[in-house]
C-alpha cells in the first residue's frame, strides 16, 4: 500500500496514495498503523485527497486505528481524517461514522485543530 | 436513456477480493450511464463489492479457484443486479439497523460486519435464494426521478 508521510511537529500526516482503499490493501494499512504507534506517533491525520473509493473493510481498519489511538498516550492520542470526497463522506454518513471521526476539509485545518488540542 | 431502451452487463470473475475491483469499476460506469450521480453510483458499486467480498469470504471460504457471476440489467425506471455463486449457502440476516451508535463508547464501535447493512441501506430491495446449488442474490435500485 502506498502511503506518503510527513510530520508537522509531533503530528504525523499520512497521505494515502491509493485510488482504492479496500479489502485488498486494508491488511497492509493496519501493519503500517501499528508501526506508527510503536514509533510513538499518537496524533495522526489520514489525508484522503488521492482516495476515490473505500469499502467496509477499509472503514473497519480506520475504526480499529481510531480505537488504538484513543487508548494511546494515556487517552490523549488522536486520529483525524481530511480531504474526504463526497463519495467517501456518503459512506461515513451512512454508517454514522461522520459523527465519530474528526473530519477536516484539508490537512492544514486538521493540523491546526490537532495542534490546538494538545 | 430513452424510454424504449434497456441495457445489460454480464461479468464473470474469479473468487478473489482483488478481482471484485473489476466488478466495482464496471458497476460504477454502468450506474453513471443509467443516470445515477457519482455518489449514488459509488454507493451501488460499494454494495456490489460488499456482496462479492461476502461471497469470497463466506461462500467460497477464500478459495480463489471459483467464480462469481454478475448480471446487471438497466430498465426504464430501475437497475437490477443478480449475483450468483456456487459456494456454501449463506446464513445471514440483512439488517437495516445501523451497527454504529455514535453515542456508544469507542470500544463498542464495530470493526466489521457493516457490509450487509450497507447493502440493505443502499439498495431498494435485496433478495436471496438458493436454487439448484446456486446462491442467487438479487438487488434492485430505482433510478433517480429526473
Tab-separated table of C-alpha atoms in Angstrom:
chain	number	residue	atom	x	y	z
A	1	UNK	CA	0.000	0.000	0.000
A	2	UNK	CA	1.383	3.379	-0.981
A	3	UNK	CA	1.325	5.989	1.781
A	4	UNK	CA	3.291	9.222	1.892
A	5	UNK	CA	4.084	10.522	5.363
A	6	UNK	CA	5.294	13.857	6.650
A	7	UNK	CA	5.438	15.461	10.074
A	8	UNK	CA	4.325	18.786	11.445
A	9	UNK	CA	5.952	18.906	14.889
A	10	UNK	CA	4.637	15.751	16.556
A	11	UNK	CA	1.687	15.314	14.201
A	12	UNK	CA	2.038	12.630	11.522
A	13	UNK	CA	0.213	13.325	8.269
A	14	UNK	CA	-0.324	10.187	6.191
A	15	UNK	CA	-1.473	10.744	2.634
A	16	UNK	CA	-2.939	7.547	1.245
A	17	UNK	CA	-1.783	7.291	-2.353
A	18	UNK	CA	-4.194	4.542	-3.361
A	19	UNK	CA	-7.212	5.330	-5.519
A	20	UNK	CA	-8.997	2.400	-3.881
A	21	UNK	CA	-8.622	1.785	-0.160
A	22	UNK	CA	-10.361	-1.572	0.156
A	23	UNK	CA	-10.148	-5.152	1.400
A	24	UNK	CA	-7.103	-5.727	-0.788
A	25	UNK	CA	-4.908	-3.142	0.923
A	26	UNK	CA	-6.603	-2.803	4.349
A	27	UNK	CA	-4.378	-5.517	5.948
A	28	UNK	CA	-1.273	-3.565	4.868
A	29	UNK	CA	-2.682	-0.383	6.380
A	30	UNK	CA	-3.124	-1.919	9.813
A	31	UNK	CA	0.528	-3.096	9.786
A	32	UNK	CA	1.716	0.420	8.947
A	33	UNK	CA	-0.536	1.957	11.602
A	34	UNK	CA	0.938	-0.414	14.203
A	35	UNK	CA	4.444	0.713	13.179
A	36	UNK	CA	3.484	4.363	13.628
A	37	UNK	CA	2.123	3.620	17.089
A	38	UNK	CA	5.253	1.672	18.014
A	39	UNK	CA	7.181	4.746	16.893
A	40	UNK	CA	5.145	6.825	19.392
A	41	UNK	CA	3.180	8.732	16.764
A	42	UNK	CA	-0.074	9.343	18.621
A	43	UNK	CA	-1.509	12.276	16.650
A	44	UNK	CA	-2.219	11.088	13.137
A	45	UNK	CA	-4.070	12.689	10.232
A	46	UNK	CA	-5.215	10.490	7.362
A	47	UNK	CA	-5.297	12.515	4.149
A	48	UNK	CA	-7.779	11.041	1.654
A	49	UNK	CA	-7.144	13.512	-1.165
A	50	UNK	CA	-5.978	10.697	-3.507
A	51	UNK	CA	-8.610	8.157	-2.453
A	52	UNK	CA	-11.731	7.744	-4.573
A	53	UNK	CA	-13.202	4.538	-3.125
A	54	UNK	CA	-13.289	2.855	0.270
A	55	UNK	CA	-15.218	-0.212	1.371
A	56	UNK	CA	-16.378	-1.538	4.736
A	57	UNK	CA	-13.126	-3.426	5.318
A	58	UNK	CA	-11.126	-0.216	4.970
A	59	UNK	CA	-13.608	1.578	7.203
A	60	UNK	CA	-13.140	-1.208	9.751
A	61	UNK	CA	-9.373	-0.765	9.906
A	62	UNK	CA	-9.781	3.005	10.258
A	63	UNK	CA	-12.120	2.362	13.197
A	64	UNK	CA	-9.593	-0.053	14.709
A	65	UNK	CA	-6.868	2.588	14.318
A	66	UNK	CA	-9.128	5.211	15.882
A	67	UNK	CA	-9.584	2.970	18.933
A	68	UNK	CA	-5.838	2.285	19.212
A	69	UNK	CA	-5.002	5.970	19.069
A	70	UNK	CA	-7.664	6.942	21.580
A	71	UNK	CA	-6.061	4.481	24.008
A	72	UNK	CA	-2.531	5.693	23.290
A	73	UNK	CA	-0.638	8.295	25.310
A	74	UNK	CA	-2.941	7.875	28.344
A	75	UNK	CA	-6.005	8.611	26.258
A	76	UNK	CA	-4.532	11.638	24.504
A	77	UNK	CA	-3.907	10.054	21.113
A	78	UNK	CA	-5.918	11.311	18.162
A	79	UNK	CA	-6.846	10.217	14.667
A	80	UNK	CA	-8.370	12.710	12.254
A	81	UNK	CA	-9.450	12.475	8.612
A	82	UNK	CA	-9.131	15.153	5.969
A	83	UNK	CA	-9.786	15.820	2.268
A	84	UNK	CA	-12.598	13.275	2.133
A	85	UNK	CA	-14.537	13.377	-1.147
A	86	UNK	CA	-18.327	13.296	-1.420
A	87	UNK	CA	-18.437	9.563	-2.101
A	88	UNK	CA	-16.437	8.605	0.965
A	89	UNK	CA	-18.327	11.152	3.052
A	90	UNK	CA	-21.573	9.470	1.980
A	91	UNK	CA	-20.291	6.167	3.431
A	92	UNK	CA	-19.254	7.884	6.663
A	93	UNK	CA	-22.720	9.424	6.890
A	94	UNK	CA	-24.452	6.142	6.053
A	95	UNK	CA	-22.575	4.403	8.869
A	96	UNK	CA	-22.787	7.471	11.167
A	97	UNK	CA	-19.010	7.491	11.467
A	98	UNK	CA	-19.093	11.153	10.393
A	99	UNK	CA	-20.293	11.781	13.964
A	100	UNK	CA	-17.391	9.846	15.470
A	101	UNK	CA	-14.291	10.776	13.449
A	102	UNK	CA	-12.925	14.323	13.481
A	103	UNK	CA	-13.094	15.266	9.783
A	104	UNK	CA	-11.460	18.352	8.267
A	105	UNK	CA	-11.585	19.873	4.817
A	106	UNK	CA	-7.801	19.757	4.317
A	107	UNK	CA	-4.584	18.825	6.099
A	108	UNK	CA	-3.802	22.404	7.184
A	109	UNK	CA	-7.110	22.687	9.015
A	110	UNK	CA	-6.559	19.259	10.599
A	111	UNK	CA	-3.019	20.131	11.711
A	112	UNK	CA	-4.249	23.377	13.287
A	113	UNK	CA	-7.014	21.576	15.189
A	114	UNK	CA	-4.785	18.783	16.474
A	115	UNK	CA	-2.031	21.211	17.466
A	116	UNK	CA	-4.505	23.281	19.475
A	117	UNK	CA	-5.894	20.197	21.208
A	118	UNK	CA	-2.557	19.355	22.811
B	1	UNK	CA	-31.705	6.804	-21.516
B	2	UNK	CA	-34.777	6.780	-23.781
B	3	UNK	CA	-37.936	5.073	-22.570
B	4	UNK	CA	-37.530	2.165	-25.020
B	5	UNK	CA	-34.000	1.163	-24.185
B	6	UNK	CA	-32.654	-1.357	-21.772
B	7	UNK	CA	-29.051	-2.218	-21.044
B	8	UNK	CA	-27.364	-5.398	-19.976
B	9	UNK	CA	-23.981	-6.156	-18.474
B	10	UNK	CA	-22.569	-9.567	-17.590
B	11	UNK	CA	-19.295	-10.274	-15.825
B	12	UNK	CA	-17.700	-13.441	-14.536
B	13	UNK	CA	-14.741	-13.011	-12.198
B	14	UNK	CA	-12.542	-15.326	-10.115
B	15	UNK	CA	-13.446	-15.552	-6.420
B	16	UNK	CA	-10.692	-13.219	-5.307
B	17	UNK	CA	-11.259	-9.984	-3.404
B	18	UNK	CA	-8.823	-8.158	-5.668
B	19	UNK	CA	-10.926	-9.096	-8.692
B	20	UNK	CA	-14.003	-7.567	-7.080
B	21	UNK	CA	-12.439	-4.282	-8.202
B	22	UNK	CA	-13.356	-5.253	-11.765
B	23	UNK	CA	-16.981	-5.669	-10.784
B	24	UNK	CA	-16.854	-2.407	-8.838
B	25	UNK	CA	-15.484	-0.339	-11.700
B	26	UNK	CA	-17.909	-1.878	-14.219
B	27	UNK	CA	-20.912	-1.324	-11.944
B	28	UNK	CA	-19.881	2.280	-11.275
B	29	UNK	CA	-19.680	3.027	-15.014
B	30	UNK	CA	-22.963	1.208	-15.659
B	31	UNK	CA	-24.738	3.241	-12.972
B	32	UNK	CA	-23.405	6.554	-14.305
B	33	UNK	CA	-24.586	5.525	-17.771
B	34	UNK	CA	-28.039	4.762	-16.368
B	35	UNK	CA	-28.388	8.247	-14.867
B	36	UNK	CA	-27.233	7.906	-11.257
B	37	UNK	CA	-24.918	10.641	-9.998
B	38	UNK	CA	-21.366	9.897	-8.877
B	39	UNK	CA	-22.242	9.464	-5.185
B	40	UNK	CA	-25.191	7.155	-5.926
B	41	UNK	CA	-23.061	5.210	-8.400
B	42	UNK	CA	-20.319	4.835	-5.782
B	43	UNK	CA	-22.824	3.546	-3.226
B	44	UNK	CA	-24.217	0.969	-5.654
B	45	UNK	CA	-20.671	-0.023	-6.612
B	46	UNK	CA	-19.906	-0.380	-2.904
B	47	UNK	CA	-22.975	-2.596	-2.369
B	48	UNK	CA	-21.919	-4.963	-5.161
B	49	UNK	CA	-18.325	-5.044	-3.915
B	50	UNK	CA	-19.579	-5.889	-0.406
B	51	UNK	CA	-21.639	-8.749	-1.864
B	52	UNK	CA	-18.635	-10.155	-3.725
B	53	UNK	CA	-16.454	-9.880	-0.610
B	54	UNK	CA	-19.058	-11.841	1.348
B	55	UNK	CA	-19.130	-14.500	-1.360
B	56	UNK	CA	-15.337	-14.789	-1.431
B	57	UNK	CA	-15.011	-14.895	2.363
B	58	UNK	CA	-18.059	-16.899	3.365
B	59	UNK	CA	-19.493	-18.866	0.429
B	60	UNK	CA	-16.085	-19.807	-1.008
B	61	UNK	CA	-14.045	-19.513	2.225
B	62	UNK	CA	-11.332	-17.525	0.395
B	63	UNK	CA	-10.761	-20.219	-2.215
B	64	UNK	CA	-9.695	-18.291	-5.357
B	65	UNK	CA	-10.466	-21.097	-7.825
B	66	UNK	CA	-14.211	-20.473	-8.064
B	67	UNK	CA	-16.237	-17.896	-9.978
B	68	UNK	CA	-18.745	-15.146	-9.284
B	69	UNK	CA	-21.260	-14.101	-11.925
B	70	UNK	CA	-22.781	-10.645	-12.071
B	71	UNK	CA	-25.683	-9.711	-14.318
B	72	UNK	CA	-26.795	-6.087	-14.396
B	73	UNK	CA	-29.950	-5.013	-16.168
B	74	UNK	CA	-30.874	-1.385	-16.692
B	75	UNK	CA	-34.551	-0.751	-17.325
B	76	UNK	CA	-36.569	2.426	-17.752
B	77	UNK	CA	-37.089	3.017	-14.065
B	78	UNK	CA	-34.693	0.698	-12.252
B	79	UNK	CA	-31.456	-1.185	-12.266
B	80	UNK	CA	-31.322	-4.843	-11.243
B	81	UNK	CA	-28.248	-6.819	-10.244
B	82	UNK	CA	-28.163	-10.586	-9.969
B	83	UNK	CA	-25.046	-12.027	-8.366
B	84	UNK	CA	-24.569	-15.795	-8.474
B	85	UNK	CA	-22.136	-18.117	-6.753
B	86	UNK	CA	-21.962	-21.854	-6.194
B	87	UNK	CA	-20.410	-21.788	-2.743
B	88	UNK	CA	-21.880	-22.634	0.619
B	89	UNK	CA	-25.330	-21.158	1.151
B	90	UNK	CA	-25.274	-18.064	3.290
B	91	UNK	CA	-26.835	-17.900	6.716
B	92	UNK	CA	-27.282	-14.214	7.296
B	93	UNK	CA	-29.950	-11.698	8.023
B	94	UNK	CA	-29.976	-8.413	6.159
B	95	UNK	CA	-30.306	-5.590	8.618
B	96	UNK	CA	-31.471	-2.055	8.049
B	97	UNK	CA	-30.290	-1.114	11.527
B	98	UNK	CA	-27.041	0.870	11.566
B	99	UNK	CA	-24.429	-1.030	13.613
B	100	UNK	CA	-22.860	2.248	14.741
B	101	UNK	CA	-24.274	4.265	17.602
B	102	UNK	CA	-22.151	7.432	17.800
B	103	UNK	CA	-23.090	7.782	21.464
B	104	UNK	CA	-21.643	4.383	22.341
B	105	UNK	CA	-18.253	4.035	23.971
B	106	UNK	CA	-15.431	3.993	21.429
B	107	UNK	CA	-14.621	0.390	22.346
B	108	UNK	CA	-18.104	-0.616	21.190
B	109	UNK	CA	-17.642	0.683	17.644
B	110	UNK	CA	-17.842	-2.226	15.164
B	111	UNK	CA	-14.741	-3.055	13.140
B	112	UNK	CA	-16.539	-5.472	10.819
B	113	UNK	CA	-19.974	-6.725	9.750
B	114	UNK	CA	-21.072	-3.437	8.199
B	115	UNK	CA	-21.335	-4.861	4.679
B	116	UNK	CA	-24.857	-6.278	4.985
B	117	UNK	CA	-26.116	-3.030	6.486
B	118	UNK	CA	-24.541	-1.045	3.626
B	119	UNK	CA	-26.122	-3.329	1.011
B	120	UNK	CA	-29.569	-3.037	2.577
B	121	UNK	CA	-29.314	0.707	3.050
B	122	UNK	CA	-28.139	1.497	-0.453
B	123	UNK	CA	-30.453	-0.759	-2.466
B	124	UNK	CA	-34.251	-0.526	-2.603
B	125	UNK	CA	-34.761	-4.288	-2.465
B	126	UNK	CA	-32.426	-7.201	-1.714
B	127	UNK	CA	-33.471	-10.829	-2.071
B	128	UNK	CA	-31.516	-14.030	-1.579
B	129	UNK	CA	-32.383	-17.551	-2.654
B	130	UNK	CA	-30.696	-20.882	-3.177
B	131	UNK	CA	-31.701	-22.591	-6.442
B	132	UNK	CA	-30.177	-25.774	-7.847
B	133	UNK	CA	-26.938	-25.404	-5.872
B	134	UNK	CA	-26.547	-21.742	-6.831
B	135	UNK	CA	-26.782	-18.864	-4.383
B	136	UNK	CA	-28.618	-16.039	-6.095
B	137	UNK	CA	-28.670	-12.520	-4.700
B	138	UNK	CA	-30.905	-10.023	-6.482
B	139	UNK	CA	-30.683	-6.308	-5.714
B	140	UNK	CA	-32.771	-3.541	-7.224
B	141	UNK	CA	-32.471	0.236	-7.162
B	142	UNK	CA	-34.916	2.685	-8.708
B	143	UNK	CA	-33.420	5.303	-10.983
B	144	UNK	CA	-33.480	8.877	-9.697
B	145	UNK	CA	-36.515	10.800	-10.915
B	146	UNK	CA	-35.495	13.396	-13.475
